[in-house]
mmCIF file of C-alpha atoms in Angstrom:
data_model
loop_
_atom_site.group_PDB
_atom_site.id
_atom_site.type_symbol
_atom_site.label_atom_id
_atom_site.label_comp_id
_atom_site.label_asym_id
_atom_site.label_seq_id
_atom_site.Cartn_x
_atom_site.Cartn_y
_atom_site.Cartn_z
ATOM 1 C CA UNK J 1 -12.739 -11.366 -1.822
ATOM 2 C CA UNK J 2 -15.435 -9.543 -1.155
ATOM 3 C CA UNK J 3 -18.937 -9.550 -2.737
ATOM 4 C CA UNK J 4 -20.369 -6.392 -4.153
ATOM 5 C CA UNK J 5 -24.421 -6.338 -5.261
ATOM 6 C CA UNK J 6 -25.697 -6.802 -8.304
ATOM 7 C CA UNK J 7 -27.216 -4.083 -10.601
ATOM 8 C CA UNK J 8 -26.164 -1.401 -12.558
ATOM 9 C CA UNK J 9 -25.524 2.505 -11.576
ATOM 10 C CA UNK J 10 -27.951 4.776 -11.690
ATOM 11 C CA UNK J 11 -28.224 9.038 -11.697
ATOM 12 C CA UNK J 12 -29.154 11.663 -9.682
ATOM 13 C CA UNK J 13 -31.432 10.206 -6.371
ATOM 14 C CA UNK J 14 -32.200 7.178 -8.019
ATOM 15 C CA UNK J 15 -29.094 6.462 -7.236
ATOM 16 C CA UNK J 16 -29.456 5.208 -4.157
ATOM 17 C CA UNK J 17 -32.017 2.214 -6.219
ATOM 18 C CA UNK J 18 -29.526 1.136 -8.245
ATOM 19 C CA UNK J 19 -27.422 -1.080 -6.602
ATOM 20 C CA UNK J 20 -24.965 2.032 -5.521
ATOM 21 C CA UNK J 21 -22.902 1.522 -1.773
ATOM 22 C CA UNK J 22 -22.577 3.905 0.622
ATOM 23 C CA UNK J 23 -19.448 4.188 2.535
ATOM 24 C CA UNK J 24 -20.208 2.020 5.634
ATOM 25 C CA UNK J 25 -21.653 -0.433 3.360
ATOM 26 C CA UNK J 26 -18.112 -0.626 1.914
ATOM 27 C CA UNK J 27 -16.055 -0.880 4.733
ATOM 28 C CA UNK J 28 -18.061 -3.568 5.579
ATOM 29 C CA UNK J 29 -17.644 -5.911 1.851
ATOM 30 C CA UNK J 30 -13.538 -5.260 1.888
ATOM 31 C CA UNK J 31 -13.247 -5.475 6.208
ATOM 32 C CA UNK J 32 -13.100 -8.910 5.479
ATOM 33 C CA UNK J 33 -10.102 -8.975 3.255
ATOM 34 C CA UNK J 34 -8.316 -5.453 4.896
ATOM 35 C CA UNK J 35 -9.314 -5.972 8.301
ATOM 36 C CA UNK J 36 -7.577 -2.013 8.687
ATOM 37 C CA UNK J 37 -9.529 -0.717 6.485
ATOM 38 C CA UNK J 38 -11.725 2.533 7.425
ATOM 39 C CA UNK J 39 -13.654 5.576 6.495
ATOM 40 C CA UNK J 40 -10.988 7.831 6.982
ATOM 41 C CA UNK J 41 -8.003 5.749 4.693
ATOM 42 C CA UNK J 42 -11.973 5.223 2.362
ATOM 43 C CA UNK J 43 -12.410 8.865 1.476
ATOM 44 C CA UNK J 44 -8.348 9.482 1.338
ATOM 45 C CA UNK J 45 -8.174 7.159 -1.365
ATOM 46 C CA UNK J 46 -11.357 9.385 -2.861
ATOM 47 C CA UNK J 47 -8.928 12.167 -2.572
ATOM 48 C CA UNK J 48 -5.495 10.826 -3.460
ATOM 49 C CA UNK J 49 -8.356 10.731 -6.888
ATOM 50 C CA UNK J 50 -8.290 6.782 -6.780
ATOM 51 C CA UNK J 51 -12.114 6.432 -7.037
ATOM 52 C CA UNK J 52 -14.569 8.724 -7.428
ATOM 53 C CA UNK J 53 -17.671 8.162 -5.949
ATOM 54 C CA UNK J 54 -21.302 9.503 -7.259
ATOM 55 C CA UNK J 55 -22.391 11.963 -4.452
ATOM 56 C CA UNK J 56 -26.209 12.068 -3.569
ATOM 57 C CA UNK J 57 -28.432 15.849 -3.827
ATOM 58 C CA UNK J 58 -27.908 15.662 -0.188
ATOM 59 C CA UNK J 59 -23.748 14.969 -0.802
ATOM 60 C CA UNK J 60 -23.640 10.732 0.345
ATOM 61 C CA UNK J 61 -20.935 9.185 -1.413
ATOM 62 C CA UNK J 62 -22.447 6.355 -3.003
ATOM 63 C CA UNK J 63 -20.467 4.014 -4.841
ATOM 64 C CA UNK J 64 -20.541 1.114 -7.718
ATOM 65 C CA UNK J 65 -20.076 -2.781 -7.875
ATOM 66 C CA UNK J 66 -16.801 -1.049 -9.980
ATOM 67 C CA UNK J 67 -15.643 1.593 -7.263
ATOM 68 C CA UNK J 68 -15.445 -1.592 -4.974
ATOM 69 C CA UNK J 69 -13.042 -3.571 -6.983
ATOM 70 C CA UNK J 70 -11.028 -0.668 -7.659
ATOM 71 C CA UNK J 71 -11.143 -0.170 -3.764
ATOM 72 C CA UNK J 72 -10.396 -3.726 -3.570
ATOM 73 C CA UNK J 73 -7.497 -3.256 -6.269
ATOM 74 C CA UNK J 74 -5.740 -0.240 -4.486
ATOM 75 C CA UNK J 75 -5.230 -2.225 -1.245
ATOM 76 C CA UNK J 76 -4.179 -5.021 -2.993
ATOM 77 C CA UNK J 77 -1.026 -3.464 -4.574
ATOM 78 C CA UNK J 78 0.008 -1.524 -1.547
ATOM 79 C CA UNK J 79 -0.187 -4.270 0.540
ATOM 80 C CA UNK J 80 0.908 -7.234 -1.609
ATOM 81 C CA UNK J 81 3.497 -5.008 -3.392
ATOM 82 C CA UNK J 82 4.518 -1.473 -1.512
ATOM 83 C CA UNK J 83 3.394 0.424 -4.373
ATOM 84 C CA UNK J 84 2.940 4.608 -3.925
ATOM 85 C CA UNK J 85 -0.470 5.724 -4.481
ATOM 86 C CA UNK J 86 0.288 7.876 -7.167
ATOM 87 C CA UNK J 87 1.657 4.636 -9.333
ATOM 88 C CA UNK J 88 -1.017 2.546 -8.392
ATOM 89 C CA UNK J 89 -3.210 5.560 -9.721
ATOM 90 C CA UNK J 90 -2.015 5.731 -13.011
ATOM 91 C CA UNK J 91 -1.335 1.778 -13.435
ATOM 92 C CA UNK J 92 -5.425 1.305 -12.932
ATOM 93 C CA UNK J 93 -5.752 4.397 -15.123
ATOM 94 C CA UNK J 94 -3.650 2.950 -17.991
ATOM 95 C CA UNK J 95 -5.427 -0.515 -17.247
ATOM 96 C CA UNK J 96 -8.709 1.113 -17.575
ATOM 97 C CA UNK J 97 -7.740 2.564 -21.128
ATOM 98 C CA UNK J 98 -6.833 -1.170 -22.185
ATOM 99 C CA UNK J 99 -2.721 0.273 -22.276
ATOM 100 C CA UNK J 100 -0.690 -2.775 -21.386
ATOM 101 C CA UNK J 101 1.479 -1.093 -19.097
ATOM 102 C CA UNK J 102 3.094 -2.654 -16.321
ATOM 103 C CA UNK J 103 4.099 -1.887 -13.064
ATOM 104 C CA UNK J 104 7.967 -1.183 -13.638
ATOM 105 C CA UNK J 105 7.219 1.589 -16.016
ATOM 106 C CA UNK J 106 3.887 3.301 -14.124
ATOM 107 C CA UNK J 107 4.338 6.415 -13.311
ATOM 108 C CA UNK J 108 7.193 7.437 -15.699
ATOM 109 C CA UNK J 109 5.768 8.451 -18.001
ATOM 110 C CA UNK J 110 2.217 10.070 -18.706
ATOM 111 C CA UNK J 111 0.742 10.994 -21.984
ATOM 112 C CA UNK J 112 2.254 13.529 -23.606
ATOM 113 C CA UNK J 113 4.818 14.037 -20.792
ATOM 114 C CA UNK J 114 8.599 12.407 -21.481
ATOM 115 C CA UNK J 115 9.638 9.983 -19.788
ATOM 116 C CA UNK J 116 11.464 10.682 -16.401
ATOM 117 C CA UNK J 117 15.188 9.506 -16.635
ATOM 118 C CA UNK J 118 15.116 7.493 -13.348
ATOM 119 C CA UNK J 119 18.448 6.003 -13.271
ATOM 120 C CA UNK J 120 20.116 9.713 -13.558
ATOM 121 C CA UNK J 121 17.313 11.060 -10.898
ATOM 122 C CA UNK J 122 16.537 7.874 -8.078
ATOM 123 C CA UNK J 123 18.467 6.011 -6.454
ATOM 124 C CA UNK J 124 18.321 2.425 -7.604
ATOM 125 C CA UNK J 125 16.816 0.192 -5.399
ATOM 126 C CA UNK J 126 19.227 -2.460 -3.358
ATOM 127 C CA UNK J 127 17.012 -5.774 -4.497
ATOM 128 C CA UNK J 128 18.124 -9.627 -4.545
ATOM 129 C CA UNK J 129 16.490 -12.738 -5.943
ATOM 130 C CA UNK J 130 14.803 -14.934 -4.000
ATOM 131 C CA UNK J 131 17.335 -17.310 -4.044
ATOM 132 C CA UNK J 132 20.028 -14.961 -2.224
ATOM 133 C CA UNK J 133 16.896 -14.237 -0.016
ATOM 134 C CA UNK J 134 16.117 -17.746 0.940
ATOM 135 C CA UNK J 135 19.594 -18.286 1.429
ATOM 136 C CA UNK J 136 20.215 -15.518 3.877
ATOM 137 C CA UNK J 137 17.780 -16.181 6.105
ATOM 138 C CA UNK J 138 18.405 -19.894 6.479
ATOM 139 C CA UNK J 139 14.525 -20.715 5.412
ATOM 140 C CA UNK J 140 13.465 -22.388 2.676
ATOM 141 C CA UNK J 141 9.928 -22.021 -0.071
ATOM 142 C CA UNK J 142 7.632 -23.104 2.556
ATOM 143 C CA UNK J 143 8.520 -20.504 5.354
ATOM 144 C CA UNK J 144 9.134 -17.749 2.690
ATOM 145 C CA UNK J 145 5.675 -18.832 1.520
ATOM 146 C CA UNK J 146 3.696 -18.135 4.649
ATOM 147 C CA UNK J 147 5.534 -15.429 5.285
ATOM 148 C CA UNK J 148 4.689 -13.974 2.416
ATOM 149 C CA UNK J 149 0.913 -15.381 2.519
ATOM 150 C CA UNK J 150 0.370 -13.115 6.264
ATOM 151 C CA UNK J 151 1.915 -9.849 3.940
ATOM 152 C CA UNK J 152 5.037 -10.003 5.629
ATOM 153 C CA UNK J 153 7.347 -10.576 2.939
ATOM 154 C CA UNK J 154 6.580 -9.645 -0.415
ATOM 155 C CA UNK J 155 8.023 -9.449 -4.509
ATOM 156 C CA UNK J 156 8.270 -6.739 -6.678
ATOM 157 C CA UNK J 157 6.980 -6.968 -10.090
ATOM 158 C CA UNK J 158 9.387 -9.174 -11.534
ATOM 159 C CA UNK J 159 9.780 -12.059 -8.708
ATOM 160 C CA UNK J 160 12.803 -9.964 -6.981
ATOM 161 C CA UNK J 161 12.884 -8.887 -3.160
ATOM 162 C CA UNK J 162 13.863 -5.816 -2.079
ATOM 163 C CA UNK J 163 17.028 -6.070 0.312
ATOM 164 C CA UNK J 164 15.097 -5.306 3.282
ATOM 165 C CA UNK J 165 13.467 -7.990 2.932
ATOM 166 C CA UNK J 166 16.940 -9.889 4.846
ATOM 167 C CA UNK J 167 16.234 -7.676 7.509
ATOM 168 C CA UNK J 168 12.757 -8.365 7.804
ATOM 169 C CA UNK J 169 13.506 -12.485 7.696
ATOM 170 C CA UNK J 170 16.067 -11.998 9.109
ATOM 171 C CA UNK J 171 14.116 -10.770 12.201
ATOM 172 C CA UNK J 172 11.118 -13.087 11.874
ATOM 173 C CA UNK J 173 13.474 -15.477 12.063
ATOM 174 C CA UNK J 174 14.747 -14.298 15.489
ATOM 175 C CA UNK J 175 10.780 -14.153 16.640
ATOM 176 C CA UNK J 176 10.203 -17.422 16.418
ATOM 177 C CA UNK J 177 12.583 -18.570 18.359
ATOM 178 C CA UNK J 178 10.767 -16.803 21.045
ATOM 179 C CA UNK J 179 7.642 -18.798 19.683
ATOM 180 C CA UNK J 180 6.268 -15.857 18.273
ATOM 181 C CA UNK J 181 5.146 -17.226 14.895
ATOM 182 C CA UNK J 182 4.178 -15.182 11.791
ATOM 183 C CA UNK J 183 0.601 -15.194 12.029
ATOM 184 C CA UNK J 184 1.447 -13.051 15.542
ATOM 185 C CA UNK J 185 3.340 -10.866 13.408
ATOM 186 C CA UNK J 186 0.614 -9.309 11.339
ATOM 187 C CA UNK J 187 -0.442 -6.741 14.168
ATOM 188 C CA UNK J 188 3.129 -5.956 13.273
ATOM 189 C CA UNK J 189 2.388 -5.563 9.694
ATOM 190 C CA UNK J 190 -0.969 -3.503 10.089
ATOM 191 C CA UNK J 191 0.846 -0.935 12.344
ATOM 192 C CA UNK J 192 3.414 -0.615 9.697
ATOM 193 C CA UNK J 193 0.967 -0.257 7.344
ATOM 194 C CA UNK J 194 -1.023 2.879 9.014
ATOM 195 C CA UNK J 195 2.832 4.425 9.387
ATOM 196 C CA UNK J 196 3.319 4.584 6.770
ATOM 197 C CA UNK J 197 0.529 5.621 5.315
ATOM 198 C CA UNK J 198 -0.537 8.992 7.558
ATOM 199 C CA UNK J 199 3.441 9.766 6.237
ATOM 200 C CA UNK J 200 2.498 8.746 2.862
ATOM 201 C CA UNK J 201 -0.273 11.375 2.827
ATOM 202 C CA UNK J 202 1.693 14.031 4.856
ATOM 203 C CA UNK J 203 4.611 13.784 1.332
ATOM 204 C CA UNK J 204 1.940 12.962 -1.617
ATOM 205 C CA UNK J 205 1.158 16.583 -2.190
ATOM 206 C CA UNK J 206 5.057 17.292 -2.708
ATOM 207 C CA UNK J 207 4.642 14.319 -4.637
ATOM 208 C CA UNK J 208 2.016 15.415 -7.653
ATOM 209 C CA UNK J 209 4.098 18.656 -7.553
ATOM 210 C CA UNK J 210 4.858 19.647 -11.469
ATOM 211 C CA UNK J 211 8.665 21.248 -10.112
ATOM 212 C CA UNK J 212 10.742 18.633 -10.027
ATOM 213 C CA UNK J 213 13.267 19.073 -7.063
ATOM 214 C CA UNK J 214 10.254 19.468 -5.432
ATOM 215 C CA UNK J 215 8.742 15.668 -6.117
ATOM 216 C CA UNK J 216 12.899 15.381 -5.202
ATOM 217 C CA UNK J 217 12.588 16.958 -2.207
ATOM 218 C CA UNK J 218 9.131 14.348 -1.139
ATOM 219 C CA UNK J 219 12.528 11.572 -1.966
ATOM 220 C CA UNK J 220 14.532 13.606 1.723
ATOM 221 C CA UNK J 221 10.543 14.076 3.340
ATOM 222 C CA UNK J 222 9.312 10.408 3.302
ATOM 223 C CA UNK J 223 13.320 9.000 5.069
ATOM 224 C CA UNK J 224 12.473 11.827 7.661
ATOM 225 C CA UNK J 225 9.476 10.914 8.496
ATOM 226 C CA UNK J 226 10.307 7.481 8.400
ATOM 227 C CA UNK J 227 12.789 7.621 10.721
ATOM 228 C CA UNK J 228 10.623 9.279 12.590
ATOM 229 C CA UNK J 229 7.795 7.177 12.761
ATOM 230 C CA UNK J 230 9.976 3.980 13.586
ATOM 231 C CA UNK J 231 11.948 6.622 16.995
ATOM 232 C CA UNK J 232 8.859 6.589 18.039
ATOM 233 C CA UNK J 233 7.394 2.885 17.915
ATOM 234 C CA UNK J 234 10.558 2.449 19.279
ATOM 235 C CA UNK J 235 9.934 4.988 22.430
ATOM 236 C CA UNK J 236 6.067 3.576 22.034
ATOM 237 C CA UNK J 237 6.472 -0.422 22.333
ATOM 238 C CA UNK J 238 9.192 0.466 25.022
ATOM 239 C CA UNK J 239 7.448 2.573 27.213
ATOM 240 C CA UNK J 240 4.504 0.033 26.884
ATOM 241 C CA UNK J 241 6.624 -2.850 28.457
ATOM 242 C CA UNK J 242 8.496 -0.829 30.733
ATOM 243 C CA UNK J 243 11.769 -1.488 29.977
ATOM 244 C CA UNK J 244 14.482 0.254 27.896
ATOM 245 C CA UNK J 245 16.551 -0.506 25.377
ATOM 246 C CA UNK J 246 20.057 0.067 24.519
#
């Protein structure tokens, strides 16, 4: 866990002496748990409404201990559960209002709005149970726990896994036969998270649109961009190694 300074949050020009932190200090506070965090990422999360730091008269951001804790929660939920920023924002806002809202329901209903009929408008994500995943990958609980500790796999809020977890687990096993251990794969996971963050940043305006058809288009655009990102990543790796795969 990161550490935040003690002291209450001040207002206006006095905020700089009230335990508030500059964006650089926030970066340092988060970096131990999130090595890939950048100032650009913090600014992006602010632009998405995940955090609202104070501003000095000169326009500099000043973050409270609560802001830093909330940023940590956002990054943790992204890393561990692969949740969209919209879902994370709505969940945290509901929690701060004192509402008991499960993650599976977040994003489906806002105050004063009818619930969106998810099954009719969105495809159901294929899921697999823990025991099924262990059997499909041919691994034990200890291996799975180790992989989860490195962020290579993560269960959904209800304990199940996305079906794609089987593919990830299979590839981790195959790489292990060449002496590549799960801890070595953190760089690949970090790269994938950065690529996913870039795609999410591009489609975020579509996801927030009031028109349901436009929001639905965001999913198709996400798939298209994800496919292009995967192809580019593969091409760059092949180029760097000087090989060409069939």
